[in-house]
């Protein structure tokens, strides 16, 4: 591996294919739609995309219930469409990561159809089956998305099967070497097709204690998938890492380790022999507050740093209310963009955050997600026309608020837009070794303000973020030039010593 693999300095952009752009008029985004907007991404300046699942699926969990890992669902197109998307993206210098969903399949996957057919089916042990009686599940685990038991009783074969998510998402049994071998074949299939890596769904849940012990009583009712942390997963990841590292070209494994404790997350990097990168969600759930963020940054440094593990930062994705909505104002979302793109680590952007999109308001009759996550999955508006660049005015979910102004075309023509801010920040990251890969040092700052310095060799940048809504004087010693301002004002000029309310600045030495 080269000393600085590409994914350390990269900014990675998540495409939720259903919502990016539709090409065929069925109201659902698809791979061809994504291909047509690659220019948006190269213009913006991101280095890679992560595609949420586009595999064959009954769509009970909108693609995270896979019924064929090696084919494209007709809703999203064909394998040829996928190949065209990857080839064109890579030709434009954009790498492509795909989602790997190894913890569970759809209940319609042929493996599970066989597994549930009879107790002596050769695939019975590919899933997690337990004896019992229909009135009492084998343990007290709670499923995500339903908040019901993580077990479903199979009438025909009179056993329970485990599902950490919907009953239609049975958990695979990774203790069975045949399951691991089959999933390695899936990984090879996509690596051979040229993908640059994987985002791995529910990484931390793969290994399971065969005794499946009860959760402690005080955690009963908490979705088990958010607390499952079994040491068996590490050996599984080491074998996967060896497979992936055996391919040329620095392919990357990014784990979704949904444990809300950064020290637990850091363990999934192993000794540099497990995940290359992991999501770290505590900052996503932190309030818009300077000291909360200071703590999150210090925690990431303390936990990742000594391991040589490279941090990641993410504010929005397809599972959570967008940060523009959570933080409550455009000014804060702009300041948050400065933060996201200047911290030490790899930032992940969720499609539409560069437009400042808010969650859509979903009327009850249009709710489709069993987990209630529709608002952040609203379609991206590309222009100001009634269909916003889509072939239909009425896509699968309602538009987010203000699509006449918050859209890619209008914002591209407006130098003061959120979109243009993201573009300037991404360009500044690329141009500065300190931002792309340098150290971070938290600086002393007045209450309500977060300040830090990034440094690599002779290159330096300072970032100041005013979380309060009032102006604050922040004294920074030597003289600095405003390189990027979240509100666009004063760029290229000297830092005045005062920071507006809900404003952030990226400063370069004068
Ligand atoms: C995490 C994914 O991000 C989420 O969308 C999905 O519902 C669960 N994993 C289950 O696959």
Short mmCIF file of C-alpha atoms and ligand atoms in Angstrom, two decimals:
data_model
loop_
_atom_site.label_atom_id
_atom_site.label_comp_id
_atom_site.label_asym_id
_atom_site.label_seq_id
_atom_site.Cartn_x
_atom_site.Cartn_y
_atom_site.Cartn_z
CA UNK A 1 0.00 0.00 0.00
CA UNK A 2 1.29 3.48 -0.80
CA UNK A 3 1.94 5.74 2.21
CA UNK A 4 -1.14 7.82 1.50
CA UNK A 5 -3.84 5.76 -0.18
CA UNK A 6 -6.41 7.71 -2.17
CA UNK A 7 -9.22 7.21 0.33
CA UNK A 8 -7.43 9.22 3.02
CA UNK A 9 -7.63 12.48 1.12
CA UNK A 10 -10.86 11.66 -0.72
CA UNK A 11 -14.30 13.17 -0.25
CA UNK A 12 -16.88 10.43 -0.82
CA UNK A 13 -20.39 11.17 -2.06
CA UNK A 14 -23.30 8.85 -1.28
CA UNK A 15 -25.84 8.27 -4.03
CA UNK A 16 -29.14 6.76 -2.96
CA UNK A 17 -30.06 5.54 -6.44
CA UNK A 18 -33.84 5.71 -6.00
CA UNK A 19 -33.64 9.44 -5.35
CA UNK A 20 -30.79 10.76 -7.49
CA UNK A 21 -32.33 10.85 -10.97
CA UNK A 22 -34.83 8.75 -12.92
CA UNK A 23 -34.07 8.10 -16.59
CA UNK A 24 -37.06 6.00 -17.68
CA UNK A 25 -40.11 7.77 -16.26
CA UNK A 26 -41.15 5.28 -13.59
CA UNK A 27 -40.59 7.85 -10.87
CA UNK A 28 -37.70 5.95 -9.31
CA UNK A 29 -34.08 6.95 -9.81
CA UNK A 30 -31.78 4.49 -11.56
CA UNK A 31 -28.19 3.79 -12.60
CA UNK A 32 -28.59 5.49 -15.98
CA UNK A 33 -29.88 8.56 -14.15
CA UNK A 34 -26.74 8.55 -12.00
CA UNK A 35 -24.55 8.23 -15.09
CA UNK A 36 -26.18 11.28 -16.66
CA UNK A 37 -25.29 13.46 -13.68
CA UNK A 38 -21.66 12.43 -13.24
CA UNK A 39 -20.72 15.84 -14.53
CA UNK A 40 -22.37 17.39 -11.45
CA UNK A 41 -20.02 15.34 -9.29
CA UNK A 42 -16.84 16.03 -11.22
CA UNK A 43 -17.71 19.74 -11.33
CA UNK A 44 -18.37 19.66 -7.57
CA UNK A 45 -15.03 17.99 -6.95
CA UNK A 46 -15.74 14.76 -5.10
CA UNK A 47 -13.33 11.85 -5.47
CA UNK A 48 -15.61 8.84 -5.16
CA UNK A 49 -19.23 7.80 -4.98
CA UNK A 50 -20.81 5.15 -2.80
CA UNK A 51 -23.91 3.66 -4.39
CA UNK A 52 -26.55 2.42 -1.97
CA UNK A 53 -27.96 -0.99 -3.03
CA UNK A 54 -29.21 -1.43 -6.59
CA UNK A 55 -29.33 -5.24 -6.45
CA UNK A 56 -32.36 -7.42 -7.06
CA UNK A 57 -34.65 -6.97 -4.13
CA UNK A 58 -38.31 -7.14 -3.09
CA UNK A 59 -37.61 -3.62 -1.66
CA UNK A 60 -39.11 -4.21 1.75
CA UNK A 61 -36.11 -2.26 3.07
CA UNK A 62 -35.58 -0.40 -0.22
CA UNK A 63 -32.75 -2.60 -1.42
CA UNK A 64 -31.14 -3.57 1.89
CA UNK A 65 -33.08 -6.82 1.48
CA UNK A 66 -31.13 -8.44 -1.34
CA UNK A 67 -32.48 -11.40 -3.31
CA UNK A 68 -29.57 -11.57 -5.79
CA UNK A 69 -26.20 -10.03 -4.90
CA UNK A 70 -24.86 -10.31 -8.43
CA UNK A 71 -27.52 -8.64 -10.50
CA UNK A 72 -29.13 -5.21 -10.87
CA UNK A 73 -32.81 -4.88 -9.98
CA UNK A 74 -34.77 -4.05 -13.17
CA UNK A 75 -36.03 -0.93 -11.36
CA UNK A 76 -32.46 0.40 -11.43
CA UNK A 77 -31.42 -0.95 -14.86
CA UNK A 78 -29.03 -3.66 -15.94
CA UNK A 79 -25.48 -4.85 -15.36
CA UNK A 80 -24.63 -3.05 -18.60
CA UNK A 81 -25.92 0.19 -17.09
CA UNK A 82 -23.76 -0.47 -14.06
CA UNK A 83 -20.68 -1.09 -16.21
CA UNK A 84 -21.29 2.14 -18.13
CA UNK A 85 -21.69 4.10 -14.91
CA UNK A 86 -18.45 2.72 -13.47
CA UNK A 87 -16.48 3.20 -16.69
CA UNK A 88 -17.63 6.79 -17.13
CA UNK A 89 -17.17 7.69 -13.49
CA UNK A 90 -13.64 6.31 -13.43
CA UNK A 91 -12.83 8.04 -16.72
CA UNK A 92 -13.77 11.31 -14.98
CA UNK A 93 -11.54 10.46 -12.02
CA UNK A 94 -14.41 9.39 -9.75
CA UNK A 95 -14.02 6.06 -8.00
CA UNK A 96 -17.03 3.86 -7.29
CA UNK A 97 -17.89 2.02 -4.08
CA UNK A 98 -20.86 -0.31 -3.86
CA UNK A 99 -22.87 -1.38 -0.86
CA UNK A 100 -22.28 -4.89 0.47
CA UNK A 101 -25.11 -6.24 2.60
CA UNK A 102 -23.60 -9.36 4.19
CA UNK A 103 -25.45 -9.62 7.50
CA UNK A 104 -28.79 -10.63 6.03
CA UNK A 105 -30.51 -11.44 2.76
CA UNK A 106 -34.08 -10.99 1.64
CA UNK A 107 -36.42 -13.80 2.67
CA UNK A 108 -36.91 -14.20 -1.10
CA UNK A 109 -33.22 -14.95 -1.69
CA UNK A 110 -32.90 -18.52 -3.07
CA UNK A 111 -30.60 -19.34 -0.13
CA UNK A 112 -33.33 -18.58 2.37
CA UNK A 113 -36.07 -20.14 0.28
CA UNK A 114 -34.05 -23.35 0.47
CA UNK A 115 -33.09 -22.88 4.09
CA UNK A 116 -36.66 -22.60 5.27
CA UNK A 117 -37.87 -25.49 3.06
CA UNK A 118 -36.99 -28.17 5.61
CA UNK A 119 -34.86 -28.76 8.66
CA UNK A 120 -32.55 -31.07 6.72
CA UNK A 121 -32.08 -28.81 3.71
CA UNK A 122 -28.35 -28.36 2.95
CA UNK A 123 -28.82 -24.58 3.33
CA UNK A 124 -30.63 -24.85 6.68
CA UNK A 125 -27.47 -23.86 8.53
CA UNK A 126 -26.85 -20.81 6.28
CA UNK A 127 -29.21 -18.87 8.55
CA UNK A 128 -29.68 -18.73 12.29
CA UNK A 129 -32.38 -21.20 13.32
CA UNK A 130 -33.25 -22.12 16.90
CA UNK A 131 -35.63 -24.54 18.58
CA UNK A 132 -38.37 -23.33 20.84
CA UNK A 133 -42.08 -22.96 21.18
CA UNK A 134 -44.15 -20.41 19.25
CA UNK A 135 -44.97 -18.45 22.39
CA UNK A 136 -41.38 -17.62 23.40
CA UNK A 137 -38.54 -16.35 21.17
CA UNK A 138 -35.09 -17.86 21.82
CA UNK A 139 -33.75 -14.63 23.37
CA UNK A 140 -34.81 -11.07 24.22
CA UNK A 141 -33.22 -9.31 21.25
CA UNK A 142 -35.18 -6.46 19.64
CA UNK A 143 -35.26 -5.98 15.84
CA UNK A 144 -34.45 -2.62 14.27
CA UNK A 145 -37.16 -0.99 12.11
CA UNK A 146 -40.00 -2.90 13.79
CA UNK A 147 -38.91 -2.73 17.46
CA UNK A 148 -40.51 -6.16 17.80
CA UNK A 149 -38.71 -9.41 18.58
CA UNK A 150 -35.68 -10.22 16.41
CA UNK A 151 -37.17 -13.66 15.76
CA UNK A 152 -39.89 -15.08 13.55
CA UNK A 153 -41.50 -18.47 14.11
CA UNK A 154 -41.57 -20.63 11.00
CA UNK A 155 -44.84 -22.58 11.14
CA UNK A 156 -43.83 -25.20 8.64
CA UNK A 157 -40.53 -26.31 10.15
CA UNK A 158 -41.36 -25.28 13.71
CA UNK A 159 -38.23 -23.31 14.50
CA UNK A 160 -37.39 -19.64 14.96
CA UNK A 161 -35.14 -17.67 12.61
CA UNK A 162 -33.16 -14.59 13.59
CA UNK A 163 -33.53 -11.20 11.91
CA UNK A 164 -31.87 -8.10 13.40
CA UNK A 165 -34.00 -6.03 11.00
CA UNK A 166 -37.33 -6.84 9.30
CA UNK A 167 -38.72 -10.40 9.35
CA UNK A 168 -38.12 -10.23 5.58
CA UNK A 169 -34.35 -9.84 6.29
CA UNK A 170 -33.17 -13.12 7.84
CA UNK A 171 -29.64 -13.01 9.29
CA UNK A 172 -27.02 -15.16 7.59
CA UNK A 173 -25.01 -17.55 9.73
CA UNK A 174 -21.41 -16.38 9.33
CA UNK A 175 -20.20 -19.23 11.55
CA UNK A 176 -20.84 -21.45 8.52
CA UNK A 177 -17.77 -21.36 6.23
CA UNK A 178 -19.98 -21.90 3.17
CA UNK A 179 -21.71 -18.58 3.87
CA UNK A 180 -18.39 -16.77 4.07
CA UNK A 181 -17.17 -18.47 0.87
CA UNK A 182 -20.36 -17.45 -0.95
CA UNK A 183 -20.02 -13.85 0.21
CA UNK A 184 -16.36 -13.80 -0.86
CA UNK A 185 -17.57 -14.85 -4.30
CA UNK A 186 -19.93 -11.86 -4.29
CA UNK A 187 -17.06 -9.57 -3.33
CA UNK A 188 -14.90 -10.97 -6.15
CA UNK A 189 -17.76 -10.55 -8.61
CA UNK A 190 -17.84 -6.78 -7.99
CA UNK A 191 -14.08 -6.36 -7.66
CA UNK A 192 -13.66 -8.11 -11.00
CA UNK A 193 -16.18 -5.66 -12.46
CA UNK A 194 -13.88 -2.86 -11.35
CA UNK A 195 -15.37 -1.38 -8.20
CA UNK A 196 -12.99 0.53 -5.96
CA UNK A 197 -14.43 -0.81 -2.73
CA UNK A 198 -17.40 -1.48 -0.53
CA UNK A 199 -19.49 0.18 2.12
CA UNK A 200 -20.36 -2.75 4.36
CA UNK A 201 -23.81 -2.74 5.90
CA UNK A 202 -24.08 -3.60 9.64
CA UNK A 203 -20.45 -4.74 9.69
CA UNK A 204 -20.35 -5.20 13.44
CA UNK A 205 -23.15 -7.78 13.52
CA UNK A 206 -21.57 -10.48 11.32
CA UNK A 207 -19.94 -12.51 14.11
CA UNK A 208 -22.31 -14.03 16.62
CA UNK A 209 -21.87 -15.88 19.87
CA UNK A 210 -23.55 -19.26 19.13
CA UNK A 211 -25.19 -19.10 22.56
CA UNK A 212 -26.97 -15.88 21.46
CA UNK A 213 -27.12 -14.57 25.04
CA UNK A 214 -29.90 -12.25 26.17
CA UNK A 215 -29.22 -8.54 26.16
CA UNK A 216 -28.93 -7.17 29.69
CA UNK A 217 -32.38 -6.25 31.04
CA UNK A 218 -31.61 -2.52 31.07
CA UNK A 219 -31.04 -2.72 27.28
CA UNK A 220 -34.12 -4.77 26.50
CA UNK A 221 -36.11 -2.88 23.87
CA UNK A 222 -33.00 -1.24 22.38
CA UNK A 223 -32.51 -2.54 18.82
CA UNK A 224 -29.94 -5.29 19.22
CA UNK A 225 -28.13 -4.27 16.03
CA UNK A 226 -27.04 -1.04 17.74
CA UNK A 227 -25.32 -2.84 20.63
CA UNK A 228 -24.10 -6.08 19.07
CA UNK A 229 -20.30 -6.20 19.38
CA UNK A 230 -18.97 -9.74 19.16
CA UNK A 231 -15.22 -10.45 18.88
CA UNK A 232 -15.84 -13.11 16.20
CA UNK A 233 -16.44 -10.35 13.66
CA UNK A 234 -12.76 -9.36 13.69
CA UNK A 235 -11.50 -12.61 12.18
CA UNK A 236 -14.22 -12.36 9.49
CA UNK A 237 -13.01 -8.86 8.63
CA UNK A 238 -9.35 -9.90 8.52
CA UNK A 239 -10.15 -12.57 5.94
CA UNK A 240 -12.23 -10.12 3.91
CA UNK A 241 -9.44 -7.55 4.09
CA UNK A 242 -6.90 -10.08 2.78
CA UNK A 243 -9.18 -10.85 -0.15
CA UNK A 244 -9.64 -7.17 -1.02
CA UNK A 245 -5.98 -6.22 -0.51
CA UNK A 246 -5.09 -9.03 -2.93
CA UNK A 247 -6.58 -6.93 -5.72
CA UNK A 248 -4.51 -4.19 -7.36
CA UNK A 249 -5.40 -0.54 -6.95
CA UNK A 250 -6.11 0.22 -3.29
CA UNK A 251 -9.67 -1.04 -3.00
CA UNK A 252 -11.28 0.13 0.21
CA UNK A 253 -13.56 -1.37 2.87
CA UNK A 254 -15.73 1.18 4.65
CA UNK A 255 -17.69 -0.33 7.51
CA UNK A 256 -21.02 0.76 8.82
CA UNK A 257 -20.22 0.08 12.47
CA UNK A 258 -23.37 1.32 14.12
CA UNK A 259 -22.14 1.39 17.70
CA UNK A 260 -22.57 4.75 19.35
CA UNK A 261 -19.22 4.63 21.13
CA UNK A 262 -16.13 5.76 19.23
CA UNK A 263 -13.79 3.47 21.17
CA UNK A 264 -15.81 0.43 20.08
CA UNK A 265 -15.84 1.66 16.49
CA UNK A 266 -12.05 2.10 16.44
CA UNK A 267 -11.54 -1.60 17.25
CA UNK A 268 -12.95 -2.50 13.82
CA UNK A 269 -9.83 -1.13 12.13
CA UNK A 270 -7.96 -4.00 13.85
CA UNK A 271 -4.19 -3.68 13.67
CA UNK A 272 -4.52 -2.07 10.26
CA UNK A 273 -5.78 -5.44 9.01
CA UNK A 274 -9.58 -5.09 9.22
CA UNK A 275 -11.61 -2.12 7.90
CA UNK A 276 -9.73 0.61 6.05
CA UNK A 277 -12.36 3.10 7.22
CA UNK A 278 -15.38 3.04 9.45
CA UNK A 279 -18.28 5.38 9.92
CA UNK A 280 -18.30 6.91 13.39
CA UNK A 281 -21.86 7.99 14.18
CA UNK A 282 -21.64 9.73 17.57
CA UNK A 283 -20.76 13.07 15.92
CA UNK A 284 -23.76 12.71 13.59
CA UNK A 285 -25.95 12.57 16.69
CA UNK A 286 -24.12 15.35 18.53
CA UNK A 287 -26.08 18.59 18.93
CA UNK A 288 -25.02 21.77 17.12
CA UNK A 289 -22.85 22.85 20.03
CA UNK A 290 -19.19 23.86 20.17
CA UNK A 291 -18.22 21.89 23.24
CA UNK A 292 -20.07 18.76 22.08
CA UNK A 293 -18.14 18.92 18.81
CA UNK A 294 -14.89 19.63 20.57
CA UNK A 295 -15.44 16.46 22.60
CA UNK A 296 -16.24 14.42 19.49
CA UNK A 297 -13.08 15.59 17.74
CA UNK A 298 -10.93 14.93 20.81
CA UNK A 299 -12.53 11.49 21.14
CA UNK A 300 -11.85 10.63 17.50
CA UNK A 301 -8.22 11.73 17.87
CA UNK A 302 -7.77 9.76 21.07
CA UNK A 303 -9.35 6.57 19.76
CA UNK A 304 -8.26 6.49 16.12
CA UNK A 305 -4.92 8.28 16.37
CA UNK A 306 -2.88 5.77 18.40
CA UNK A 307 -4.04 2.92 16.15
CA UNK A 308 -3.01 4.75 13.01
CA UNK A 309 -6.68 4.45 12.05
CA UNK A 310 -7.97 7.15 9.71
CA UNK A 311 -11.20 8.84 10.93
CA UNK A 312 -14.31 9.56 8.87
CA UNK A 313 -16.93 12.29 9.24
CA UNK A 314 -20.55 12.25 8.15
CA UNK A 315 -23.50 14.50 8.92
CA UNK A 316 -26.27 13.04 6.76
CA UNK A 317 -27.26 9.79 5.10
CA UNK A 318 -30.33 7.84 3.99
CA UNK A 319 -31.12 6.71 7.56
CA UNK A 320 -31.22 10.03 9.39
CA UNK A 321 -32.92 13.39 9.21
CA UNK A 322 -30.69 15.65 7.08
CA UNK A 323 -28.42 17.92 9.09
CA UNK A 324 -29.82 20.99 7.34
CA UNK A 325 -33.14 20.05 8.97
CA UNK A 326 -31.68 18.93 12.29
CA UNK A 327 -29.54 22.03 12.78
CA UNK A 328 -32.46 24.26 11.89
CA UNK A 329 -31.00 26.92 9.58
CA UNK A 330 -29.14 27.34 6.34
CA UNK A 331 -26.45 29.39 8.11
CA UNK A 332 -25.70 26.51 10.47
CA UNK A 333 -25.70 23.97 7.64
CA UNK A 334 -23.17 26.18 5.83
CA UNK A 335 -20.96 26.38 8.90
CA UNK A 336 -21.32 22.60 9.24
CA UNK A 337 -20.05 22.17 5.68
CA UNK A 338 -16.85 24.03 6.62
CA UNK A 339 -16.49 21.71 9.62
CA UNK A 340 -17.19 18.50 7.70
CA UNK A 341 -14.73 19.29 4.93
CA UNK A 342 -11.83 20.52 7.07
CA UNK A 343 -11.63 17.94 9.87
CA UNK A 344 -8.88 15.34 9.91
CA UNK A 345 -10.38 12.33 8.17
CA UNK A 346 -12.41 11.26 5.16
CA UNK A 347 -15.70 13.16 4.79
CA UNK A 348 -18.85 11.50 3.44
CA UNK A 349 -21.45 13.70 1.74
CA UNK A 350 -25.01 12.57 1.24
CA UNK A 351 -26.44 13.50 -2.16
CA UNK A 352 -28.37 16.74 -1.87
CA UNK A 353 -26.59 18.15 1.15
CA UNK A 354 -24.49 20.19 -1.26
CA UNK A 355 -27.77 21.80 -2.33
CA UNK A 356 -28.75 22.48 1.27
CA UNK A 357 -31.75 20.19 0.92
CA UNK A 358 -34.07 19.79 3.86
CA UNK A 359 -36.06 16.67 4.61
CA UNK A 360 -39.31 16.47 2.69
CA UNK A 361 -42.57 16.63 4.61
CA UNK A 362 -44.20 13.27 3.92
CA UNK A 363 -47.99 13.13 4.25
CA UNK A 364 -49.10 9.99 6.14
CA UNK A 365 -50.54 8.37 3.01
CA UNK A 366 -47.17 8.61 1.25
CA UNK A 367 -45.05 7.06 4.00
CA UNK A 368 -43.40 3.96 2.55
CA UNK A 369 -40.38 3.14 4.71
CA UNK A 370 -41.03 0.79 7.65
CA UNK A 371 -38.38 2.74 9.58
CA UNK A 372 -39.92 6.17 8.85
CA UNK A 373 -36.85 7.46 6.97
CA UNK A 374 -38.62 8.81 3.88
CA UNK A 375 -37.98 12.51 4.55
CA UNK A 376 -34.23 12.34 3.89
CA UNK A 377 -34.79 10.14 0.84
CA UNK A 378 -36.78 12.71 -1.15
CA UNK A 379 -35.76 13.05 -4.82
CA UNK A 380 -33.03 15.53 -5.81
CA UNK A 381 -34.31 18.56 -7.72
CA UNK A 382 -32.01 19.27 -10.67
CA UNK A 383 -33.67 22.42 -12.02
CA UNK A 384 -36.57 24.84 -11.47
CA UNK A 385 -39.05 23.26 -13.92
CA UNK A 386 -42.14 21.50 -12.49
CA UNK A 387 -40.50 18.07 -12.87
CA UNK A 388 -37.13 19.40 -11.60
CA UNK A 389 -35.15 17.57 -14.29
CA UNK A 390 -36.92 14.25 -13.68
CA UNK A 391 -39.06 12.71 -16.43
CA UNK A 392 -42.10 12.93 -14.12
CA UNK A 393 -43.53 15.62 -11.86
CA UNK A 394 -44.54 12.99 -9.31
CA UNK A 395 -41.63 10.76 -8.29
CA UNK A 396 -41.80 8.03 -5.65
CA UNK A 397 -41.56 10.52 -2.77
CA UNK A 398 -42.56 14.20 -2.57
CA UNK A 399 -39.96 16.87 -3.37
CA UNK A 400 -37.98 18.45 -0.56
CA UNK A 401 -38.96 22.04 0.40
CA UNK A 402 -38.23 24.93 -2.02
CA UNK A 403 -37.18 22.89 -5.07
CA UNK A 404 -37.63 26.01 -7.26
CA UNK A 405 -34.56 27.54 -5.62
CA UNK A 406 -32.80 24.63 -3.91
CA UNK A 407 -31.82 22.80 -7.06
CA UNK A 408 -28.57 22.08 -8.88
CA UNK A 409 -29.10 24.38 -11.87
CA UNK A 410 -30.17 27.48 -9.99
CA UNK A 411 -27.48 27.08 -7.34
CA UNK A 412 -24.76 26.56 -9.90
CA UNK A 413 -25.53 29.97 -11.39
CA UNK A 414 -25.50 31.66 -7.98
CA UNK A 415 -22.03 32.37 -6.59
CA UNK A 416 -23.48 32.72 -3.08
CA UNK A 417 -25.24 29.33 -3.01
CA UNK A 418 -24.65 26.34 -0.73
CA UNK A 419 -23.58 24.37 -3.80
CA UNK A 420 -20.86 26.87 -4.64
CA UNK A 421 -19.71 26.83 -1.01
CA UNK A 422 -19.26 23.04 -1.11
CA UNK A 423 -17.33 23.39 -4.37
CA UNK A 424 -14.95 25.99 -2.93
CA UNK A 425 -14.40 23.87 0.19
CA UNK A 426 -13.68 20.75 -1.83
CA UNK A 427 -11.24 22.69 -4.00
CA UNK A 428 -9.52 24.10 -0.90
CA UNK A 429 -9.15 20.57 0.52
CA UNK A 430 -7.53 19.35 -2.65
CA UNK A 431 -5.14 22.26 -2.79
CA UNK A 432 -3.95 22.06 0.81
CA UNK A 433 -1.84 19.13 2.06
CA UNK A 434 -2.64 20.23 5.63
CA UNK A 435 -6.40 19.87 5.02
CA UNK A 436 -6.13 16.69 3.01
CA UNK A 437 -3.87 14.80 5.38
CA UNK A 438 -2.36 16.92 8.12
CA UNK A 439 -2.55 16.79 11.90
CA UNK A 440 -5.27 18.54 13.83
CA UNK A 441 -4.83 20.59 16.99
CA UNK A 442 -7.76 22.02 18.92
CA UNK A 443 -7.19 25.68 19.78
CA UNK A 444 -8.42 27.68 22.74
CA UNK A 445 -11.53 29.62 21.75
CA UNK A 446 -14.32 31.62 23.41
CA UNK A 447 -17.48 29.82 24.50
CA UNK A 448 -19.64 28.79 21.59
CA UNK A 449 -16.69 28.72 19.20
CA UNK A 450 -14.69 25.76 17.95
CA UNK A 451 -11.22 26.47 16.55
CA UNK A 452 -8.56 24.13 15.25
CA UNK A 453 -5.41 24.14 13.24
CA UNK A 454 -4.48 21.68 10.52
CA UNK A 455 -0.80 21.32 9.70
CA UNK A 456 1.38 19.25 7.38
CA UNK A 457 5.04 20.17 6.98
CA UNK A 458 4.98 23.88 6.10
CA UNK A 459 1.31 23.98 5.14
CA UNK A 460 -1.16 25.35 7.71
CA UNK A 461 -4.84 26.20 7.92
CA UNK A 462 -7.00 27.41 10.78
CA UNK A 463 -10.74 26.80 11.02
CA UNK A 464 -13.06 28.74 13.31
CA UNK A 465 -16.71 27.78 13.70
CA UNK A 466 -19.14 29.97 15.60
CA UNK A 467 -21.91 27.68 16.83
CA UNK A 468 -23.71 30.55 18.55
CA UNK A 469 -26.10 32.82 16.68
CA UNK A 470 -24.29 35.97 17.89
CA UNK A 471 -21.06 37.52 16.56
CA UNK A 472 -17.94 36.69 18.59
CA UNK A 473 -14.43 38.13 18.65
CA UNK A 474 -11.88 35.36 18.19
CA UNK A 475 -8.25 36.40 18.53
CA UNK A 476 -5.89 34.19 16.52
CA UNK A 477 -2.44 35.71 16.95
CA UNK A 478 -0.69 36.03 13.60
CA UNK A 479 -2.49 37.38 10.55
CA UNK A 480 -4.73 35.20 8.46
CA UNK A 481 -6.50 35.46 5.13
CA UNK A 482 -10.09 34.26 4.69
CA UNK A 483 -9.87 31.41 2.19
CA UNK A 484 -13.49 30.24 2.47
CA UNK A 485 -16.30 31.82 4.49
CA UNK A 486 -19.51 29.90 5.12
CA UNK A 487 -21.51 33.02 4.24
CA UNK A 488 -19.20 33.88 1.35
CA UNK A 489 -18.21 37.25 2.73
CA UNK A 490 -14.68 38.63 2.79
CA UNK A 491 -13.01 35.75 0.97
CA UNK A 492 -9.49 36.65 -0.12
CA UNK A 493 -9.34 39.47 2.41
CA UNK A 494 -7.80 39.64 5.89
CA UNK A 495 -9.43 37.96 8.87
CA UNK A 496 -11.03 40.77 10.86
CA UNK A 497 -10.94 39.12 14.26
CA UNK A 498 -14.74 38.89 14.47
CA UNK A 499 -16.84 35.95 13.47
CA UNK A 500 -20.51 36.40 12.57
CA UNK A 501 -23.21 34.32 14.26
CA UNK A 502 -23.55 30.77 12.86
CA UNK A 503 -20.55 31.39 10.63
CA UNK A 504 -17.38 29.41 9.95
CA UNK A 505 -14.13 30.44 8.29
CA UNK A 506 -11.31 28.54 6.70
CA UNK A 507 -8.20 30.67 7.13
CA UNK A 508 -4.83 30.49 5.39
CA UNK A 509 -1.62 32.22 6.56
CA UNK A 510 -1.60 35.81 5.27
C1 LIG B 1 -28.17 0.07 7.55
C2 LIG B 1 -28.70 0.72 6.33
O1 LIG B 1 -28.04 1.95 6.16
C3 LIG B 1 -30.19 0.84 6.51
O2 LIG B 1 -30.76 1.63 5.51
C4 LIG B 1 -30.78 -0.54 6.54
O3 LIG B 1 -32.17 -0.46 6.83
C5 LIG B 1 -30.12 -1.41 7.58
N1 LIG B 1 -28.70 -1.28 7.61
C6 LIG B 1 -30.44 -2.86 7.36
O4 LIG B 1 -29.78 -3.32 6.20
#
